[in-house]
Amino acid sequence: MEKQVEIPDILTACSGRRIENSQDWERFRRPELLNLFTGCIYGYCPFPVPWAVSYERIGVIRQGSWGRREQLVLHLPGFSFPLALYLPEGRGPFKVVVYLRLTNERETVIPLDRILQRGYAVLLLWVEDVAPDVPDTFEKGIFKSLSGKRGRKDCGAMGAWSYALSRVMDYIEQDERLLAAKSVLAGFSRGGKCALWTAAADQRFALCAAFHSGCTGAGLSRWGSKNKETVKEITQKFPYWFCEAYGAYGEKEEYLPVDQHMLLALIAPRFLYLAGSLEDPWANPESELESAWLASEAYALYGLWGLKLPKEPKEGKLYKEGRIGCYIHKGVHEMTEMEWELLLDFADEKFLFQ
């Protein structure tokens, strides 16, 4: 495994200034990196942020001995979208998992029963209810609430999903049965990419979990690997996910002012969980480990461990001693129940003293 070009340094600002403490990180470097990711990759959000999200419950269905399902509708200026809330037995308040459900995923693609049995509420947001995962998404969903031509640096579908996830957090903060301080934002594949971007920009999520997020997720764009997805491939196949400016960096990753270890660093000092499979080179799990290791520099500014690994990490083992948990195992590009079990183990341990 070889790096194609030099990886940019997290702690050196564009001015050349060296960041040496968490105060300077929060004041200078963090806003700078957020602006770079926004302008070069994920795009600026054109949707209005409401003073408060209003919502209504339109149905309650008892699912089984573990709890019940509530159907919600969240109302924003000029747009509304449905949301499914699953509640475990008891009065709460409950820790909560927010999951971004992809186009071809069933509502039960995640182990709902097991998550609820472990005392977590679950909120499911389906991408199709916000911005369909299709090239003409700009004519549908939340984009229909806008008028005018999309700019080169305006967000694509991923930015729209991220915006909706932040509005879900607005709802969580209003529901006394849910604990925003013990919230897990999770996503798989492109959903994992979106979860990382959302958690980087919205510091209210306590833990971000990205399953097999790969290129433009946790994986380094500048990291070489056979059969690895590249910036050129992802922007040619899914140009509507990102801002148009991102496509210019295809096969020119060395000119990107950021790389994905910087995205992970923006989650510091909060918790991060990454899961990947060794037989999934397209998502480049080795690159995700390197990215997490490099991101640990930001955690060190707070006097915290990020990713803590032995010299020779073993496959199939969860490394959770620091604020970044990693689980790389044999398998293909799909979530497993074990990945979820270890995520909940990680979350339970980290939330214990919060």
mmCIF file of C-alpha atoms in Angstrom:
data_model
loop_
_atom_site.group_PDB
_atom_site.id
_atom_site.type_symbol
_atom_site.label_atom_id
_atom_site.label_comp_id
_atom_site.label_asym_id
_atom_site.label_seq_id
_atom_site.Cartn_x
_atom_site.Cartn_y
_atom_site.Cartn_z
ATOM 1 C CA MET A 1 0.000 0.000 0.000
ATOM 2 C CA GLU A 2 1.503 3.324 -1.052
ATOM 3 C CA LYS A 3 0.453 6.906 -0.743
ATOM 4 C CA GLN A 4 0.120 8.540 -4.137
ATOM 5 C CA VAL A 5 1.092 12.004 -2.906
ATOM 6 C CA GLU A 6 1.801 13.715 0.362
ATOM 7 C CA ILE A 7 -1.159 13.762 2.752
ATOM 8 C CA PRO A 8 -2.029 17.331 3.878
ATOM 9 C CA ASP A 9 -1.351 18.113 7.520
ATOM 10 C CA ILE A 10 -4.372 18.534 9.772
ATOM 11 C CA LEU A 11 -2.723 21.019 12.118
ATOM 12 C CA THR A 12 -1.198 23.415 9.562
ATOM 13 C CA ALA A 13 -3.625 26.161 8.582
ATOM 14 C CA CYS A 14 -3.769 27.561 5.044
ATOM 15 C CA SER A 15 -1.797 30.569 6.280
ATOM 16 C CA GLY A 16 0.981 28.258 7.449
ATOM 17 C CA ARG A 17 0.088 28.795 11.085
ATOM 18 C CA ARG A 18 0.634 25.751 13.295
ATOM 19 C CA ILE A 19 -2.349 24.783 15.454
ATOM 20 C CA GLU A 20 -1.126 23.758 18.921
ATOM 21 C CA ASN A 21 -4.207 23.718 21.170
ATOM 22 C CA SER A 22 -7.946 23.067 21.109
ATOM 23 C CA GLN A 23 -8.768 26.781 21.426
ATOM 24 C CA ASP A 24 -6.953 27.624 18.190
ATOM 25 C CA TRP A 25 -8.471 24.538 16.579
ATOM 26 C CA GLU A 26 -11.997 25.687 17.418
ATOM 27 C CA ARG A 27 -11.356 29.327 16.569
ATOM 28 C CA PHE A 28 -9.294 29.033 13.388
ATOM 29 C CA ARG A 29 -8.668 25.609 11.900
ATOM 30 C CA ARG A 30 -12.039 23.955 12.376
ATOM 31 C CA PRO A 31 -14.018 26.737 10.596
ATOM 32 C CA GLU A 32 -11.369 26.831 7.870
ATOM 33 C CA LEU A 33 -11.632 23.098 7.194
ATOM 34 C CA LEU A 34 -15.433 23.197 7.246
ATOM 35 C CA ASN A 35 -15.395 25.935 4.648
ATOM 36 C CA LEU A 36 -12.966 23.997 2.442
ATOM 37 C CA PHE A 37 -15.028 20.797 2.569
ATOM 38 C CA THR A 38 -18.174 22.801 1.844
ATOM 39 C CA GLY A 39 -16.769 24.700 -1.118
ATOM 40 C CA CYS A 40 -14.800 21.832 -2.709
ATOM 41 C CA ILE A 41 -16.797 18.674 -2.008
ATOM 42 C CA TYR A 42 -20.145 18.673 -0.204
ATOM 43 C CA GLY A 43 -21.480 22.062 -1.259
ATOM 44 C CA TYR A 44 -23.171 24.996 0.401
ATOM 45 C CA CYS A 45 -26.689 24.434 1.703
ATOM 46 C CA PRO A 46 -29.333 26.586 -0.043
ATOM 47 C CA PHE A 47 -32.187 25.537 2.257
ATOM 48 C CA PRO A 48 -33.424 27.854 5.030
ATOM 49 C CA VAL A 49 -32.747 26.743 8.606
ATOM 50 C CA PRO A 50 -35.951 27.218 10.628
ATOM 51 C CA TRP A 51 -35.984 28.770 14.097
ATOM 52 C CA ALA A 52 -37.773 25.634 15.244
ATOM 53 C CA VAL A 53 -38.887 22.452 13.522
ATOM 54 C CA SER A 54 -42.566 21.683 13.969
ATOM 55 C CA TYR A 55 -43.809 18.128 13.840
ATOM 56 C CA GLU A 56 -46.886 15.977 14.178
ATOM 57 C CA ARG A 57 -47.533 12.345 15.011
ATOM 58 C CA ILE A 58 -49.777 10.791 12.407
ATOM 59 C CA GLY A 59 -49.809 7.224 13.666
ATOM 60 C CA VAL A 60 -48.751 4.890 16.456
ATOM 61 C CA ILE A 61 -48.268 1.175 15.840
ATOM 62 C CA ARG A 62 -47.323 -1.301 18.530
ATOM 63 C CA GLN A 63 -44.690 -3.540 16.994
ATOM 64 C CA GLY A 64 -44.085 -6.109 19.712
ATOM 65 C CA SER A 65 -43.049 -6.704 23.287
ATOM 66 C CA TRP A 66 -40.070 -4.354 22.926
ATOM 67 C CA GLY A 67 -41.994 -1.165 22.220
ATOM 68 C CA ARG A 68 -43.829 0.769 19.545
ATOM 69 C CA ARG A 69 -43.461 2.640 16.263
ATOM 70 C CA GLU A 70 -44.568 6.226 15.751
ATOM 71 C CA GLN A 71 -44.949 7.841 12.350
ATOM 72 C CA LEU A 72 -43.909 11.500 12.392
ATOM 73 C CA VAL A 73 -43.927 14.321 9.876
ATOM 74 C CA LEU A 74 -41.398 17.124 10.268
ATOM 75 C CA HIS A 75 -42.420 20.500 8.850
ATOM 76 C CA LEU A 76 -39.853 22.961 7.490
ATOM 77 C CA PRO A 77 -40.305 26.190 5.519
ATOM 78 C CA GLY A 78 -41.773 25.039 2.206
ATOM 79 C CA PHE A 79 -41.115 21.336 2.760
ATOM 80 C CA SER A 80 -42.151 18.413 4.977
ATOM 81 C CA PHE A 81 -40.825 14.872 5.277
ATOM 82 C CA PRO A 82 -41.848 11.721 7.187
ATOM 83 C CA LEU A 83 -39.781 10.085 9.893
ATOM 84 C CA ALA A 84 -40.190 6.732 11.647
ATOM 85 C CA LEU A 85 -39.545 6.611 15.402
ATOM 86 C CA TYR A 86 -39.150 3.301 17.240
ATOM 87 C CA LEU A 87 -39.290 3.412 21.026
ATOM 88 C CA PRO A 88 -38.232 0.646 23.420
ATOM 89 C CA GLU A 89 -40.261 -0.340 26.448
ATOM 90 C CA GLY A 90 -40.074 2.064 29.373
ATOM 91 C CA ARG A 91 -40.511 5.753 30.014
ATOM 92 C CA GLY A 92 -37.095 6.998 28.936
ATOM 93 C CA PRO A 93 -35.374 9.236 28.276
ATOM 94 C CA PHE A 94 -33.652 6.961 25.778
ATOM 95 C CA LYS A 95 -30.345 6.981 23.994
ATOM 96 C CA VAL A 96 -31.118 7.283 20.291
ATOM 97 C CA VAL A 97 -29.788 5.944 16.987
ATOM 98 C CA VAL A 98 -30.481 8.014 13.860
ATOM 99 C CA TYR A 99 -30.073 5.983 10.679
ATOM 100 C CA LEU A 100 -30.092 7.244 7.094
ATOM 101 C CA ARG A 101 -31.918 4.599 5.090
ATOM 102 C CA LEU A 102 -30.868 4.246 1.447
ATOM 103 C CA THR A 103 -33.062 3.881 -1.620
ATOM 104 C CA ASN A 104 -32.839 0.105 -1.939
ATOM 105 C CA GLU A 105 -32.844 -0.659 1.798
ATOM 106 C CA ARG A 106 -35.830 -2.070 3.641
ATOM 107 C CA GLU A 107 -36.896 -0.307 6.816
ATOM 108 C CA THR A 108 -35.788 -3.393 8.719
ATOM 109 C CA VAL A 109 -32.311 -3.529 7.149
ATOM 110 C CA ILE A 110 -30.805 -2.667 10.515
ATOM 111 C CA PRO A 111 -31.334 -4.995 13.527
ATOM 112 C CA LEU A 112 -34.165 -2.950 15.008
ATOM 113 C CA ASP A 113 -35.196 -5.551 17.582
ATOM 114 C CA ARG A 114 -31.708 -5.821 18.978
ATOM 115 C CA ILE A 115 -31.105 -2.056 19.111
ATOM 116 C CA LEU A 116 -34.393 -1.514 20.929
ATOM 117 C CA GLN A 117 -33.748 -4.392 23.320
ATOM 118 C CA ARG A 118 -30.538 -2.656 24.307
ATOM 119 C CA GLY A 119 -32.456 0.453 25.313
ATOM 120 C CA TYR A 120 -31.973 2.701 22.290
ATOM 121 C CA ALA A 121 -34.711 4.504 20.418
ATOM 122 C CA VAL A 122 -34.326 4.508 16.619
ATOM 123 C CA LEU A 123 -35.158 7.246 14.126
ATOM 124 C CA LEU A 124 -35.181 6.217 10.458
ATOM 125 C CA LEU A 125 -34.903 8.821 7.712
ATOM 126 C CA TRP A 126 -35.341 7.550 4.143
ATOM 127 C CA VAL A 127 -33.329 9.436 1.503
ATOM 128 C CA GLU A 128 -36.211 9.192 -0.981
ATOM 129 C CA ASP A 129 -38.379 11.318 1.307
ATOM 130 C CA VAL A 130 -35.873 14.186 1.150
ATOM 131 C CA ALA A 131 -33.984 14.018 -2.161
ATOM 132 C CA PRO A 132 -34.304 10.924 -4.381
ATOM 133 C CA ASP A 133 -31.009 9.193 -5.131
ATOM 134 C CA VAL A 134 -31.271 9.791 -8.887
ATOM 135 C CA PRO A 135 -29.605 12.203 -11.339
ATOM 136 C CA ASP A 136 -32.706 14.381 -11.670
ATOM 137 C CA THR A 137 -33.010 14.803 -7.893
ATOM 138 C CA PHE A 138 -32.756 18.593 -8.364
ATOM 139 C CA GLU A 139 -36.238 18.542 -9.867
ATOM 140 C CA LYS A 140 -37.696 16.569 -6.945
ATOM 141 C CA GLY A 141 -38.024 16.397 -3.167
ATOM 142 C CA ILE A 142 -36.654 19.248 -1.119
ATOM 143 C CA PHE A 143 -35.036 20.834 -4.175
ATOM 144 C CA LYS A 144 -38.512 21.603 -5.547
ATOM 145 C CA SER A 145 -38.876 24.161 -2.739
ATOM 146 C CA LEU A 146 -36.100 26.224 -4.350
ATOM 147 C CA SER A 147 -36.240 28.459 -7.383
ATOM 148 C CA GLY A 148 -33.361 29.364 -9.664
ATOM 149 C CA LYS A 149 -30.408 27.509 -11.147
ATOM 150 C CA ARG A 150 -28.111 25.373 -8.995
ATOM 151 C CA GLY A 151 -24.742 27.039 -8.499
ATOM 152 C CA ARG A 152 -21.372 25.343 -8.953
ATOM 153 C CA LYS A 153 -20.782 25.198 -5.212
ATOM 154 C CA ASP A 154 -24.353 24.436 -4.091
ATOM 155 C CA CYS A 155 -24.904 21.085 -2.421
ATOM 156 C CA GLY A 156 -26.190 17.987 -4.142
ATOM 157 C CA ALA A 157 -28.323 15.160 -2.780
ATOM 158 C CA MET A 158 -25.846 14.362 -0.006
ATOM 159 C CA GLY A 159 -26.027 17.928 1.260
ATOM 160 C CA ALA A 160 -29.826 17.730 1.224
ATOM 161 C CA TRP A 161 -29.761 14.493 3.242
ATOM 162 C CA SER A 162 -27.322 16.084 5.671
ATOM 163 C CA TYR A 163 -29.603 19.101 6.067
ATOM 164 C CA ALA A 164 -32.528 16.803 6.875
ATOM 165 C CA LEU A 165 -30.465 14.868 9.439
ATOM 166 C CA SER A 166 -29.716 18.120 11.241
ATOM 167 C CA ARG A 167 -33.436 18.852 11.311
ATOM 168 C CA VAL A 168 -33.949 15.389 12.839
ATOM 169 C CA MET A 169 -31.606 16.505 15.609
ATOM 170 C CA ASP A 170 -33.775 19.614 16.000
ATOM 171 C CA TYR A 171 -36.664 17.234 16.645
ATOM 172 C CA ILE A 172 -34.660 15.118 19.099
ATOM 173 C CA GLU A 173 -33.931 18.197 21.166
ATOM 174 C CA GLN A 174 -37.682 18.830 21.455
ATOM 175 C CA ASP A 175 -38.685 15.279 22.418
ATOM 176 C CA GLU A 176 -38.162 14.763 26.154
ATOM 177 C CA ARG A 177 -38.134 10.992 25.642
ATOM 178 C CA LEU A 178 -34.859 11.212 23.669
ATOM 179 C CA LEU A 179 -31.318 12.091 24.747
ATOM 180 C CA ALA A 180 -29.491 14.307 22.272
ATOM 181 C CA ALA A 181 -26.359 14.036 24.436
ATOM 182 C CA LYS A 182 -26.364 10.266 23.834
ATOM 183 C CA SER A 183 -27.181 10.247 20.129
ATOM 184 C CA VAL A 184 -25.652 7.992 17.469
ATOM 185 C CA LEU A 185 -25.770 9.047 13.821
ATOM 186 C CA ALA A 186 -25.204 6.046 11.545
ATOM 187 C CA GLY A 187 -25.084 5.265 7.848
ATOM 188 C CA PHE A 188 -23.863 2.599 5.425
ATOM 189 C CA SER A 189 -21.884 3.202 2.208
ATOM 190 C CA ARG A 190 -23.064 6.560 0.803
ATOM 191 C CA GLY A 191 -25.150 6.881 3.957
ATOM 192 C CA GLY A 192 -21.904 6.567 5.921
ATOM 193 C CA LYS A 193 -20.338 9.332 3.841
ATOM 194 C CA CYS A 194 -23.326 11.533 4.622
ATOM 195 C CA ALA A 195 -23.266 10.668 8.332
ATOM 196 C CA LEU A 196 -19.609 11.720 8.565
ATOM 197 C CA TRP A 197 -20.234 15.010 6.788
ATOM 198 C CA THR A 198 -23.296 15.718 8.942
ATOM 199 C CA ALA A 199 -21.505 14.956 12.209
ATOM 200 C CA ALA A 200 -18.525 17.063 11.121
ATOM 201 C CA ALA A 201 -20.761 20.062 10.472
ATOM 202 C CA ASP A 202 -23.318 19.528 13.270
ATOM 203 C CA GLN A 203 -21.610 19.097 16.627
ATOM 204 C CA ARG A 204 -24.794 18.065 18.427
ATOM 205 C CA PHE A 205 -24.411 14.400 17.404
ATOM 206 C CA ALA A 206 -22.487 12.657 20.177
ATOM 207 C CA LEU A 207 -21.258 9.662 18.146
ATOM 208 C CA CYS A 208 -20.950 9.097 14.414
ATOM 209 C CA ALA A 209 -20.912 5.551 12.978
ATOM 210 C CA ALA A 210 -19.878 5.035 9.355
ATOM 211 C CA PHE A 211 -20.156 1.541 7.869
ATOM 212 C CA HIS A 212 -18.047 0.920 4.721
ATOM 213 C CA SER A 213 -18.017 4.618 3.780
ATOM 214 C CA GLY A 214 -14.921 4.524 1.535
ATOM 215 C CA CYS A 215 -14.256 7.280 -1.009
ATOM 216 C CA THR A 216 -15.387 10.719 0.156
ATOM 217 C CA GLY A 217 -16.243 9.059 3.456
ATOM 218 C CA ALA A 218 -13.554 7.863 5.855
ATOM 219 C CA GLY A 219 -11.127 6.696 3.133
ATOM 220 C CA LEU A 220 -8.247 8.899 2.013
ATOM 221 C CA SER A 221 -8.560 10.213 -1.543
ATOM 222 C CA ARG A 222 -4.768 10.244 -1.891
ATOM 223 C CA TRP A 223 -4.259 6.646 -0.732
ATOM 224 C CA GLY A 224 -3.439 4.069 -3.396
ATOM 225 C CA SER A 225 -5.215 0.702 -3.565
ATOM 226 C CA LYS A 226 -6.079 -1.732 -6.341
ATOM 227 C CA ASN A 227 -9.776 -1.593 -7.342
ATOM 228 C CA LYS A 228 -10.313 1.402 -5.039
ATOM 229 C CA GLU A 229 -13.050 3.885 -5.849
ATOM 230 C CA THR A 230 -11.576 7.254 -6.849
ATOM 231 C CA VAL A 231 -12.739 10.862 -6.930
ATOM 232 C CA LYS A 232 -12.998 10.642 -10.728
ATOM 233 C CA GLU A 233 -15.172 7.530 -10.612
ATOM 234 C CA ILE A 234 -17.494 8.718 -7.859
ATOM 235 C CA THR A 235 -18.041 12.156 -9.390
ATOM 236 C CA GLN A 236 -18.654 10.732 -12.856
ATOM 237 C CA LYS A 237 -21.113 8.099 -11.642
ATOM 238 C CA PHE A 238 -22.809 10.170 -8.940
ATOM 239 C CA PRO A 239 -22.197 13.842 -9.788
ATOM 240 C CA TYR A 240 -25.512 14.797 -8.175
ATOM 241 C CA TRP A 241 -24.313 13.724 -4.705
ATOM 242 C CA PHE A 242 -21.827 16.589 -4.385
ATOM 243 C CA CYS A 243 -21.236 20.136 -5.509
ATOM 244 C CA GLU A 244 -20.162 20.495 -9.137
ATOM 245 C CA ALA A 245 -16.754 21.842 -8.119
ATOM 246 C CA TYR A 246 -15.723 18.419 -6.763
ATOM 247 C CA GLY A 247 -15.593 16.862 -10.220
ATOM 248 C CA ALA A 248 -12.615 19.024 -11.178
ATOM 249 C CA TYR A 249 -10.423 17.020 -8.758
ATOM 250 C CA GLY A 250 -10.849 13.708 -10.577
ATOM 251 C CA GLU A 251 -7.336 12.273 -11.082
ATOM 252 C CA LYS A 252 -6.064 15.507 -9.519
ATOM 253 C CA GLU A 253 -6.561 14.610 -5.855
ATOM 254 C CA GLU A 254 -3.237 16.216 -4.968
ATOM 255 C CA TYR A 255 -4.819 19.610 -5.641
ATOM 256 C CA LEU A 256 -7.618 19.092 -3.143
ATOM 257 C CA PRO A 257 -6.930 21.377 -0.166
ATOM 258 C CA VAL A 258 -8.361 18.689 2.141
ATOM 259 C CA ASP A 259 -8.468 14.925 2.506
ATOM 260 C CA GLN A 260 -10.834 12.715 4.455
ATOM 261 C CA HIS A 261 -8.715 12.412 7.618
ATOM 262 C CA MET A 262 -9.540 16.095 8.063
ATOM 263 C CA LEU A 263 -13.245 15.284 7.890
ATOM 264 C CA LEU A 264 -12.828 12.740 10.684
ATOM 265 C CA ALA A 265 -10.844 15.312 12.651
ATOM 266 C CA LEU A 266 -13.838 17.667 12.555
ATOM 267 C CA ILE A 267 -15.737 15.156 14.710
ATOM 268 C CA ALA A 268 -13.210 15.597 17.556
ATOM 269 C CA PRO A 269 -13.558 15.502 20.511
ATOM 270 C CA ARG A 270 -16.764 13.476 20.042
ATOM 271 C CA PHE A 271 -16.933 9.727 19.409
ATOM 272 C CA LEU A 272 -16.431 8.009 16.068
ATOM 273 C CA TYR A 273 -16.955 4.368 15.004
ATOM 274 C CA LEU A 274 -15.753 2.967 11.680
ATOM 275 C CA ALA A 275 -16.511 -0.511 10.314
ATOM 276 C CA GLY A 276 -15.207 -2.054 7.099
ATOM 277 C CA SER A 277 -14.507 -5.365 5.352
ATOM 278 C CA LEU A 278 -11.232 -6.634 3.966
ATOM 279 C CA GLU A 279 -12.909 -8.108 0.863
ATOM 280 C CA ASP A 280 -14.334 -4.682 0.067
ATOM 281 C CA PRO A 281 -11.353 -2.969 -1.628
ATOM 282 C CA TRP A 282 -13.707 -0.514 -3.357
ATOM 283 C CA ALA A 283 -14.302 1.065 0.090
ATOM 284 C CA ASN A 284 -10.575 0.783 0.932
ATOM 285 C CA PRO A 285 -10.718 -0.200 4.636
ATOM 286 C CA GLU A 286 -6.939 0.052 5.116
ATOM 287 C CA SER A 287 -7.175 3.674 4.014
ATOM 288 C CA GLU A 288 -9.938 4.263 6.567
ATOM 289 C CA LEU A 289 -7.649 3.040 9.345
ATOM 290 C CA GLU A 290 -4.879 5.376 8.192
ATOM 291 C CA SER A 291 -7.369 8.229 7.983
ATOM 292 C CA ALA A 292 -8.556 7.596 11.547
ATOM 293 C CA TRP A 293 -4.979 7.382 12.770
ATOM 294 C CA LEU A 294 -4.125 10.750 11.207
ATOM 295 C CA ALA A 295 -7.347 12.320 12.554
ATOM 296 C CA SER A 296 -6.195 11.434 16.063
ATOM 297 C CA GLU A 297 -3.977 14.528 16.007
ATOM 298 C CA ALA A 298 -7.091 16.654 16.465
ATOM 299 C CA TYR A 299 -8.178 14.565 19.475
ATOM 300 C CA ALA A 300 -4.733 15.021 21.005
ATOM 301 C CA LEU A 301 -5.362 18.791 21.088
ATOM 302 C CA TYR A 302 -8.062 18.036 23.689
ATOM 303 C CA GLY A 303 -5.755 15.719 25.633
ATOM 304 C CA LEU A 304 -7.622 12.659 24.308
ATOM 305 C CA TRP A 305 -6.730 9.480 22.442
ATOM 306 C CA GLY A 306 -8.283 9.190 19.010
ATOM 307 C CA LEU A 307 -7.544 5.800 17.474
ATOM 308 C CA LYS A 308 -5.382 3.611 19.684
ATOM 309 C CA LEU A 309 -3.933 0.623 17.807
ATOM 310 C CA PRO A 310 -1.185 -1.921 18.471
ATOM 311 C CA LYS A 311 1.751 -2.163 16.041
ATOM 312 C CA GLU A 312 0.060 -5.065 14.269
ATOM 313 C CA PRO A 313 -3.739 -4.682 14.497
ATOM 314 C CA LYS A 314 -5.756 -7.887 14.117
ATOM 315 C CA GLU A 315 -8.747 -8.335 11.860
ATOM 316 C CA GLY A 316 -12.063 -9.045 13.517
ATOM 317 C CA LYS A 317 -11.234 -7.130 16.678
ATOM 318 C CA LEU A 318 -12.856 -3.899 17.837
ATOM 319 C CA TYR A 319 -10.306 -1.305 18.893
ATOM 320 C CA LYS A 320 -12.126 0.999 21.265
ATOM 321 C CA GLU A 321 -9.620 2.283 23.799
ATOM 322 C CA GLY A 322 -9.728 5.815 22.387
ATOM 323 C CA ARG A 323 -12.511 8.073 21.172
ATOM 324 C CA ILE A 324 -12.335 6.447 17.729
ATOM 325 C CA GLY A 325 -13.454 2.833 17.484
ATOM 326 C CA CYS A 326 -12.490 0.717 14.456
ATOM 327 C CA TYR A 327 -13.632 -2.754 13.414
ATOM 328 C CA ILE A 328 -12.123 -4.218 10.239
ATOM 329 C CA HIS A 329 -13.044 -7.810 9.435
ATOM 330 C CA LYS A 330 -13.431 -10.352 6.648
ATOM 331 C CA GLY A 331 -16.500 -9.810 4.528
ATOM 332 C CA VAL A 332 -17.966 -7.886 1.609
ATOM 333 C CA HIS A 333 -19.683 -4.538 1.118
ATOM 334 C CA GLU A 334 -22.578 -5.007 3.523
ATOM 335 C CA MET A 335 -23.447 -4.257 7.121
ATOM 336 C CA THR A 336 -23.442 -7.135 9.572
ATOM 337 C CA GLU A 337 -25.170 -7.663 12.896
ATOM 338 C CA MET A 338 -21.754 -8.008 14.515
ATOM 339 C CA GLU A 339 -20.822 -4.526 13.307
ATOM 340 C CA TRP A 340 -23.965 -3.229 14.986
ATOM 341 C CA GLU A 341 -23.383 -5.177 18.191
ATOM 342 C CA LEU A 342 -19.881 -3.785 18.491
ATOM 343 C CA LEU A 343 -21.128 -0.286 17.733
ATOM 344 C CA LEU A 344 -23.628 -0.551 20.597
ATOM 345 C CA ASP A 345 -20.919 -1.959 22.877
ATOM 346 C CA PHE A 346 -18.737 1.012 21.958
ATOM 347 C CA ALA A 347 -21.560 3.506 22.497
ATOM 348 C CA ASP A 348 -22.623 1.980 25.831
ATOM 349 C CA GLU A 349 -19.075 2.219 27.141
ATOM 350 C CA LYS A 350 -18.470 5.773 25.938
ATOM 351 C CA PHE A 351 -21.870 7.081 27.084
ATOM 352 C CA LEU A 352 -21.594 5.455 30.528
ATOM 353 C CA PHE A 353 -20.146 8.486 32.289
ATOM 354 C CA GLN A 354 -21.864 11.212 30.258
#
